[in-house]
PDB file of C-alpha atoms and ligand atoms in Angstrom:
ATOM      1  CA  MET A   2     107.621  99.743 106.948  1.00  0.00           C
ATOM      2  CA  THR A   3     111.374  99.532 107.486  1.00  0.00           C
ATOM      3  CA  VAL A   4     112.775 102.660 109.021  1.00  0.00           C
ATOM      4  CA  GLY A   5     116.441 103.549 108.840  1.00  0.00           C
ATOM      5  CA  VAL A   6     118.210 105.412 111.618  1.00  0.00           C
ATOM      6  CA  LEU A   7     121.421 107.208 110.711  1.00  0.00           C
ATOM      7  CA  ALA A   8     123.894 105.564 113.076  1.00  0.00           C
ATOM      8  CA  LEU A   9     127.126 107.527 112.748  1.00  0.00           C
ATOM      9  CA  GLN A  10     126.918 109.203 116.153  1.00  0.00           C
ATOM     10  CA  GLY A  11     124.330 110.244 118.721  1.00  0.00           C
ATOM     11  CA  GLY A  12     121.025 108.832 119.926  1.00  0.00           C
ATOM     12  CA  PHE A  13     120.233 106.273 117.241  1.00  0.00           C
ATOM     13  CA  ARG A  14     119.676 103.377 119.670  1.00  0.00           C
ATOM     14  CA  GLU A  15     116.995 105.291 121.540  1.00  0.00           C
ATOM     15  CA  HIS A  16     115.081 105.885 118.303  1.00  0.00           C
ATOM     16  CA  ALA A  17     115.387 102.200 117.407  1.00  0.00           C
ATOM     17  CA  ALA A  18     114.027 101.274 120.840  1.00  0.00           C
ATOM     18  CA  MET A  19     111.018 103.574 120.424  1.00  0.00           C
ATOM     19  CA  LEU A  20     110.345 102.126 116.952  1.00  0.00           C
ATOM     20  CA  ALA A  21     110.607  98.582 118.316  1.00  0.00           C
ATOM     21  CA  ARG A  22     108.070  99.511 120.942  1.00  0.00           C
ATOM     22  CA  LEU A  23     105.723 100.439 118.086  1.00  0.00           C
ATOM     23  CA  GLY A  24     106.421  97.109 116.416  1.00  0.00           C
ATOM     24  CA  ARG A  25     108.553  98.632 113.648  1.00  0.00           C
ATOM     25  CA  ALA A  26     111.747  97.107 112.337  1.00  0.00           C
ATOM     26  CA  SER A  27     114.642  99.537 111.977  1.00  0.00           C
ATOM     27  CA  VAL A  28     118.079  99.345 110.445  1.00  0.00           C
ATOM     28  CA  GLU A  29     121.192 101.265 111.397  1.00  0.00           C
ATOM     29  CA  VAL A  30     122.411 103.283 108.429  1.00  0.00           C
ATOM     30  CA  ARG A  31     126.171 103.631 108.042  1.00  0.00           C
ATOM     31  CA  GLY A  32     126.508 103.553 104.277  1.00  0.00           C
ATOM     32  CA  PRO A  33     124.607 104.407 101.074  1.00  0.00           C
ATOM     33  CA  GLU A  34     123.548 100.826 100.362  1.00  0.00           C
ATOM     34  CA  ALA A  35     121.573 100.727 103.622  1.00  0.00           C
ATOM     35  CA  LEU A  36     119.248 103.428 102.274  1.00  0.00           C
ATOM     36  CA  ASP A  37     117.968 101.309  99.397  1.00  0.00           C
ATOM     37  CA  GLY A  38     115.103  99.386 100.928  1.00  0.00           C
ATOM     38  CA  LEU A  39     114.024 102.029 103.416  1.00  0.00           C
ATOM     39  CA  GLU A  40     110.644 103.599 103.603  1.00  0.00           C
ATOM     40  CA  ALA A  41     111.634 106.320 106.049  1.00  0.00           C
ATOM     41  CA  LEU A  42     114.735 107.681 107.766  1.00  0.00           C
ATOM     42  CA  ILE A  43     115.510 109.255 111.132  1.00  0.00           C
ATOM     43  CA  ILE A  44     118.555 111.462 111.689  1.00  0.00           C
ATOM     44  CA  PRO A  45     119.102 111.448 115.450  1.00  0.00           C
ATOM     45  CA  GLY A  46     120.347 114.004 117.930  1.00  0.00           C
ATOM     46  CA  GLY A  47     123.960 114.105 118.914  1.00  0.00           C
ATOM     47  CA  GLU A  48     126.629 116.545 117.839  1.00  0.00           C
ATOM     48  CA  SER A  49     125.846 118.084 114.482  1.00  0.00           C
ATOM     49  CA  THR A  50     129.459 119.064 113.737  1.00  0.00           C
ATOM     50  CA  THR A  51     130.563 115.459 114.293  1.00  0.00           C
ATOM     51  CA  ILE A  52     127.748 113.954 112.227  1.00  0.00           C
ATOM     52  CA  ALA A  53     128.357 116.529 109.450  1.00  0.00           C
ATOM     53  CA  ARG A  54     132.016 115.498 109.425  1.00  0.00           C
ATOM     54  CA  LEU A  55     131.178 111.778 109.285  1.00  0.00           C
ATOM     55  CA  ILE A  56     128.478 111.972 106.575  1.00  0.00           C
ATOM     56  CA  PRO A  57     130.907 112.576 103.656  1.00  0.00           C
ATOM     57  CA  ARG A  58     133.446 110.198 105.148  1.00  0.00           C
ATOM     58  CA  TYR A  59     130.858 107.408 104.895  1.00  0.00           C
ATOM     59  CA  GLY A  60     129.942 108.439 101.344  1.00  0.00           C
ATOM     60  CA  LEU A  61     126.514 109.531 102.490  1.00  0.00           C
ATOM     61  CA  ARG A  62     126.179 113.203 101.600  1.00  0.00           C
ATOM     62  CA  GLU A  63     124.655 112.928  98.120  1.00  0.00           C
ATOM     63  CA  PRO A  64     122.734 109.713  98.904  1.00  0.00           C
ATOM     64  CA  LEU A  65     121.165 111.396 101.947  1.00  0.00           C
ATOM     65  CA  ARG A  66     120.351 114.542  99.986  1.00  0.00           C
ATOM     66  CA  ASP A  67     118.733 112.382  97.287  1.00  0.00           C
ATOM     67  CA  PHE A  68     116.783 110.470  99.931  1.00  0.00           C
ATOM     68  CA  CYS A  69     115.504 113.733 101.438  1.00  0.00           C
ATOM     69  CA  ALA A  70     114.465 115.004  98.008  1.00  0.00           C
ATOM     70  CA  GLY A  71     112.750 111.733  97.091  1.00  0.00           C
ATOM     71  CA  GLY A  72     109.573 112.158  99.125  1.00  0.00           C
ATOM     72  CA  ARG A  73     110.058 109.426 101.686  1.00  0.00           C
ATOM     73  CA  PRO A  74     109.634 110.628 105.285  1.00  0.00           C
ATOM     74  CA  VAL A  75     112.793 111.950 106.942  1.00  0.00           C
ATOM     75  CA  TRP A  76     112.870 113.172 110.544  1.00  0.00           C
ATOM     76  CA  GLY A  77     115.720 115.103 112.095  1.00  0.00           C
ATOM     77  CA  THR A  78     115.722 115.415 115.881  1.00  0.00           C
ATOM     78  CA  CYS A  79     117.896 118.124 117.456  1.00  0.00           C
ATOM     79  CA  ALA A  80     121.301 117.705 115.745  1.00  0.00           C
ATOM     80  CA  GLY A  81     119.356 115.898 113.004  1.00  0.00           C
ATOM     81  CA  ALA A  82     117.173 118.984 112.531  1.00  0.00           C
ATOM     82  CA  ILE A  83     120.330 121.085 112.265  1.00  0.00           C
ATOM     83  CA  LEU A  84     121.590 118.774 109.526  1.00  0.00           C
ATOM     84  CA  LEU A  85     118.312 119.017 107.586  1.00  0.00           C
ATOM     85  CA  ALA A  86     118.230 122.821 107.677  1.00  0.00           C
ATOM     86  CA  ARG A  87     118.873 124.947 104.623  1.00  0.00           C
ATOM     87  CA  GLU A  88     120.650 127.496 106.778  1.00  0.00           C
ATOM     88  CA  VAL A  89     122.457 127.046 110.081  1.00  0.00           C
ATOM     89  CA  ASP A  90     123.876 129.611 112.428  1.00  0.00           C
ATOM     90  CA  ALA A  91     127.330 128.271 113.317  1.00  0.00           C
ATOM     91  CA  LEU A  92     127.929 124.896 111.708  1.00  0.00           C
ATOM     92  CA  ASP A  93     131.485 124.761 110.422  1.00  0.00           C
ATOM     93  CA  ARG A  94     130.773 122.500 107.434  1.00  0.00           C
ATOM     94  CA  PRO A  95     127.848 121.809 105.118  1.00  0.00           C
ATOM     95  CA  GLY A  96     124.866 119.857 106.364  1.00  0.00           C
ATOM     96  CA  LEU A  97     122.248 118.379 104.049  1.00  0.00           C
ATOM     97  CA  ALA A  98     120.398 121.633 103.312  1.00  0.00           C
ATOM     98  CA  ALA A  99     117.235 119.643 102.561  1.00  0.00           C
ATOM     99  CA  MET A 100     114.519 121.549 104.410  1.00  0.00           C
ATOM    100  CA  ASP A 101     113.528 125.188 104.090  1.00  0.00           C
ATOM    101  CA  ILE A 102     114.241 126.178 107.676  1.00  0.00           C
ATOM    102  CA  ALA A 103     116.968 128.272 109.256  1.00  0.00           C
ATOM    103  CA  VAL A 104     118.171 127.126 112.667  1.00  0.00           C
ATOM    104  CA  ALA A 105     120.344 128.599 115.368  1.00  0.00           C
ATOM    105  CA  ARG A 106     122.458 126.036 117.198  1.00  0.00           C
ATOM    106  CA  ASN A 107     122.573 125.923 120.982  1.00  0.00           C
ATOM    107  CA  ALA A 108     119.946 128.664 121.063  1.00  0.00           C
ATOM    108  CA  PHE A 109     118.793 127.919 124.603  1.00  0.00           C
ATOM    109  CA  GLY A 110     122.211 127.858 126.236  1.00  0.00           C
ATOM    110  CA  ARG A 111     124.594 125.138 127.309  1.00  0.00           C
ATOM    111  CA  GLN A 112     124.149 121.551 128.507  1.00  0.00           C
ATOM    112  CA  VAL A 113     123.245 122.770 132.022  1.00  0.00           C
ATOM    113  CA  ASP A 114     120.434 124.815 130.518  1.00  0.00           C
ATOM    114  CA  SER A 115     118.684 121.706 129.197  1.00  0.00           C
ATOM    115  CA  PHE A 116     114.987 121.734 130.048  1.00  0.00           C
ATOM    116  CA  GLU A 117     111.624 120.091 129.524  1.00  0.00           C
ATOM    117  CA  ALA A 118     108.474 121.776 128.335  1.00  0.00           C
ATOM    118  CA  GLY A 119     104.956 120.745 127.409  1.00  0.00           C
ATOM    119  CA  VAL A 120     104.489 121.505 123.709  1.00  0.00           C
ATOM    120  CA  GLU A 121     101.168 121.334 121.915  1.00  0.00           C
ATOM    121  CA  LEU A 122     101.839 119.739 118.521  1.00  0.00           C
ATOM    122  CA  ALA A 123      99.543 120.192 115.520  1.00  0.00           C
ATOM    123  CA  GLY A 124      98.491 116.791 114.216  1.00  0.00           C
ATOM    124  CA  VAL A 125      99.432 115.013 117.451  1.00  0.00           C
ATOM    125  CA  GLY A 126      96.365 114.552 119.618  1.00  0.00           C
ATOM    126  CA  GLY A 127      96.221 113.693 123.292  1.00  0.00           C
ATOM    127  CA  GLY A 128      97.508 116.872 124.927  1.00  0.00           C
ATOM    128  CA  PRO A 129     100.893 118.582 125.178  1.00  0.00           C
ATOM    129  CA  PHE A 130     103.986 116.538 124.400  1.00  0.00           C
ATOM    130  CA  ARG A 131     106.576 116.511 127.204  1.00  0.00           C
ATOM    131  CA  ALA A 132     109.558 117.661 125.132  1.00  0.00           C
ATOM    132  CA  ILE A 133     113.146 117.273 126.315  1.00  0.00           C
ATOM    133  CA  PHE A 134     115.571 119.956 125.091  1.00  0.00           C
ATOM    134  CA  ILE A 135     119.314 119.279 125.350  1.00  0.00           C
ATOM    135  CA  ARG A 136     121.506 122.064 123.986  1.00  0.00           C
ATOM    136  CA  ALA A 137     118.734 122.437 121.492  1.00  0.00           C
ATOM    137  CA  PRO A 138     118.540 124.517 118.347  1.00  0.00           C
ATOM    138  CA  ARG A 139     115.783 127.028 117.682  1.00  0.00           C
ATOM    139  CA  ILE A 140     114.044 127.016 114.312  1.00  0.00           C
ATOM    140  CA  ALA A 141     114.621 130.699 113.657  1.00  0.00           C
ATOM    141  CA  SER A 142     112.635 130.917 110.439  1.00  0.00           C
ATOM    142  CA  ALA A 143     110.668 128.669 108.159  1.00  0.00           C
ATOM    143  CA  GLY A 144     109.897 128.998 104.449  1.00  0.00           C
ATOM    144  CA  LYS A 145     106.446 129.187 102.874  1.00  0.00           C
ATOM    145  CA  GLY A 146     106.044 125.454 102.396  1.00  0.00           C
ATOM    146  CA  VAL A 147     106.888 124.701 106.022  1.00  0.00           C
ATOM    147  CA  GLU A 148     104.242 124.265 108.701  1.00  0.00           C
ATOM    148  CA  ALA A 149     105.225 125.155 112.260  1.00  0.00           C
ATOM    149  CA  LEU A 150     103.820 122.256 114.289  1.00  0.00           C
ATOM    150  CA  GLY A 151     104.837 123.352 117.755  1.00  0.00           C
ATOM    151  CA  ARG A 152     106.112 126.385 119.622  1.00  0.00           C
ATOM    152  CA  LEU A 153     107.382 127.215 123.070  1.00  0.00           C
ATOM    153  CA  ALA A 154     105.540 129.818 125.135  1.00  0.00           C
ATOM    154  CA  ASP A 155     107.974 132.492 123.865  1.00  0.00           C
ATOM    155  CA  GLY A 156     106.963 131.717 120.270  1.00  0.00           C
ATOM    156  CA  SER A 157     110.106 129.779 119.297  1.00  0.00           C
ATOM    157  CA  ILE A 158     109.319 127.134 116.670  1.00  0.00           C
ATOM    158  CA  VAL A 159     110.494 123.747 117.932  1.00  0.00           C
ATOM    159  CA  ALA A 160     108.732 121.375 115.529  1.00  0.00           C
ATOM    160  CA  ALA A 161     108.092 121.853 111.820  1.00  0.00           C
ATOM    161  CA  ARG A 162     107.088 119.868 108.758  1.00  0.00           C
ATOM    162  CA  GLN A 163     107.655 120.387 105.063  1.00  0.00           C
ATOM    163  CA  GLY A 164     105.895 117.635 103.137  1.00  0.00           C
ATOM    164  CA  ALA A 165     107.334 114.425 104.537  1.00  0.00           C
ATOM    165  CA  LEU A 166     110.315 116.190 106.132  1.00  0.00           C
ATOM    166  CA  LEU A 167     109.972 116.623 109.886  1.00  0.00           C
ATOM    167  CA  ALA A 168     112.265 118.569 112.209  1.00  0.00           C
ATOM    168  CA  THR A 169     112.081 118.717 115.987  1.00  0.00           C
ATOM    169  CA  ALA A 170     114.460 120.696 118.180  1.00  0.00           C
ATOM    170  CA  PHE A 171     113.843 118.324 121.077  1.00  0.00           C
ATOM    171  CA  HIS A 172     114.295 114.600 121.784  1.00  0.00           C
ATOM    172  CA  PRO A 173     111.082 112.535 121.457  1.00  0.00           C
ATOM    173  CA  GLU A 174     113.113 109.318 121.585  1.00  0.00           C
ATOM    174  CA  LEU A 175     113.928 110.069 125.226  1.00  0.00           C
ATOM    175  CA  GLY A 176     111.067 109.719 127.640  1.00  0.00           C
ATOM    176  CA  ASP A 177     108.089 107.497 127.339  1.00  0.00           C
ATOM    177  CA  ASP A 178     105.810 108.980 124.719  1.00  0.00           C
ATOM    178  CA  PRO A 179     105.661 107.322 121.281  1.00  0.00           C
ATOM    179  CA  ARG A 180     103.124 109.742 119.774  1.00  0.00           C
ATOM    180  CA  LEU A 181     105.617 111.682 117.685  1.00  0.00           C
ATOM    181  CA  HIS A 182     107.151 108.499 116.296  1.00  0.00           C
ATOM    182  CA  GLU A 183     103.637 107.378 115.374  1.00  0.00           C
ATOM    183  CA  TYR A 184     103.002 110.743 113.738  1.00  0.00           C
ATOM    184  CA  PHE A 185     106.247 110.434 111.770  1.00  0.00           C
ATOM    185  CA  LEU A 186     105.365 106.963 110.544  1.00  0.00           C
ATOM    186  CA  SER A 187     101.999 108.292 109.380  1.00  0.00           C
ATOM    187  CA  LEU A 188     103.794 110.756 107.063  1.00  0.00           C
ATOM    188  CA  GLY A 189     104.418 107.839 104.711  1.00  0.00           C
ATOM    189  CA  GLY A 190     100.779 108.265 103.760  1.00  0.00           C
ATOM    190  CA  VAL A 191     101.440 111.892 102.834  1.00  0.00           C
ATOM    191  CA  ASN A 192     103.425 110.670  99.849  1.00  0.00           C
ATOM    192  CA  ALA A 193     101.064 107.882  98.998  1.00  0.00           C
ATOM    193  CA  ARG A 194      98.155 110.315  98.761  1.00  0.00           C
ATOM    194  CA  PRO A 195      97.377 111.067  95.103  1.00  0.00           C
ATOM    195  CA  ALA A 196      97.619 114.660  93.940  1.00  0.00           C
ATOM    196  CA  ILE A 197      94.291 116.485  93.929  1.00  0.00           C
ATOM    197  CA  GLY A 198      92.847 117.703  90.591  1.00  0.00           C
TER     198      GLY A 198
HETATM  199  N1  LIG B  22     123.953 121.169 120.362  1.00  0.00           N
HETATM  200  C1  LIG B  22     124.036 120.052 119.490  1.00  0.00           C
HETATM  201  C2  LIG B  22     124.526 120.460 118.114  1.00  0.00           C
HETATM  202  O1  LIG B  22     124.573 121.599 117.805  1.00  0.00           O
HETATM  203  C3  LIG B  22     122.713 119.359 119.331  1.00  0.00           C
HETATM  204  C4  LIG B  22     122.332 118.740 120.631  1.00  0.00           C
HETATM  205  C5  LIG B  22     121.466 117.547 120.518  1.00  0.00           C
HETATM  206  O2  LIG B  22     121.333 116.906 119.470  1.00  0.00           O
HETATM  207  N2  LIG B  22     120.920 117.186 121.647  1.00  0.00           N
HETATM  208  O3  LIG B  22     124.859 119.600 117.357  1.00  0.00           O
END
């Protein structure tokens, strides 16, 4: 499976490194044509305002929205989750509005308030995931078709899935744990599964 990583700004190299560790080829996406042969796409963390400004400049807004609607797995981490969200508190331009979640940017404070927490993730076995939060968003609400996969002790949703769309408020590409990347890659099978009945 070839996985694309949106490479306009932010932590795309770290995702590519984690994928390589799992033996997966990845391509850096900087234009619509790069989306063609992909089986899955990661939108990395970084600065959501910057990425949202660059997406239309690279002709990617409609192609990315189409990709998200097409059923192939798409994973937004941190700023990437902000870009996937249907509704964002304080983003000064449109994101992709592809996933039925509302997020609040910088919900846990500033850069100095970055933290790590063990998060139990539904569908990811092997104990709590050591999640790294850097000026992270909070998933403030999620629509009916969205499953909350992980929460902080205070109840904040920090990982969610809607079909093959995955959003995490934290940075699984940092650190040493490939389980969430493996989980994401397994979502390809979600689409392949025939409808029941
Ligand atoms: N605070 C950033 C934003 O709103 C996201 C931070 C991150 O991706 N680590 O875009």
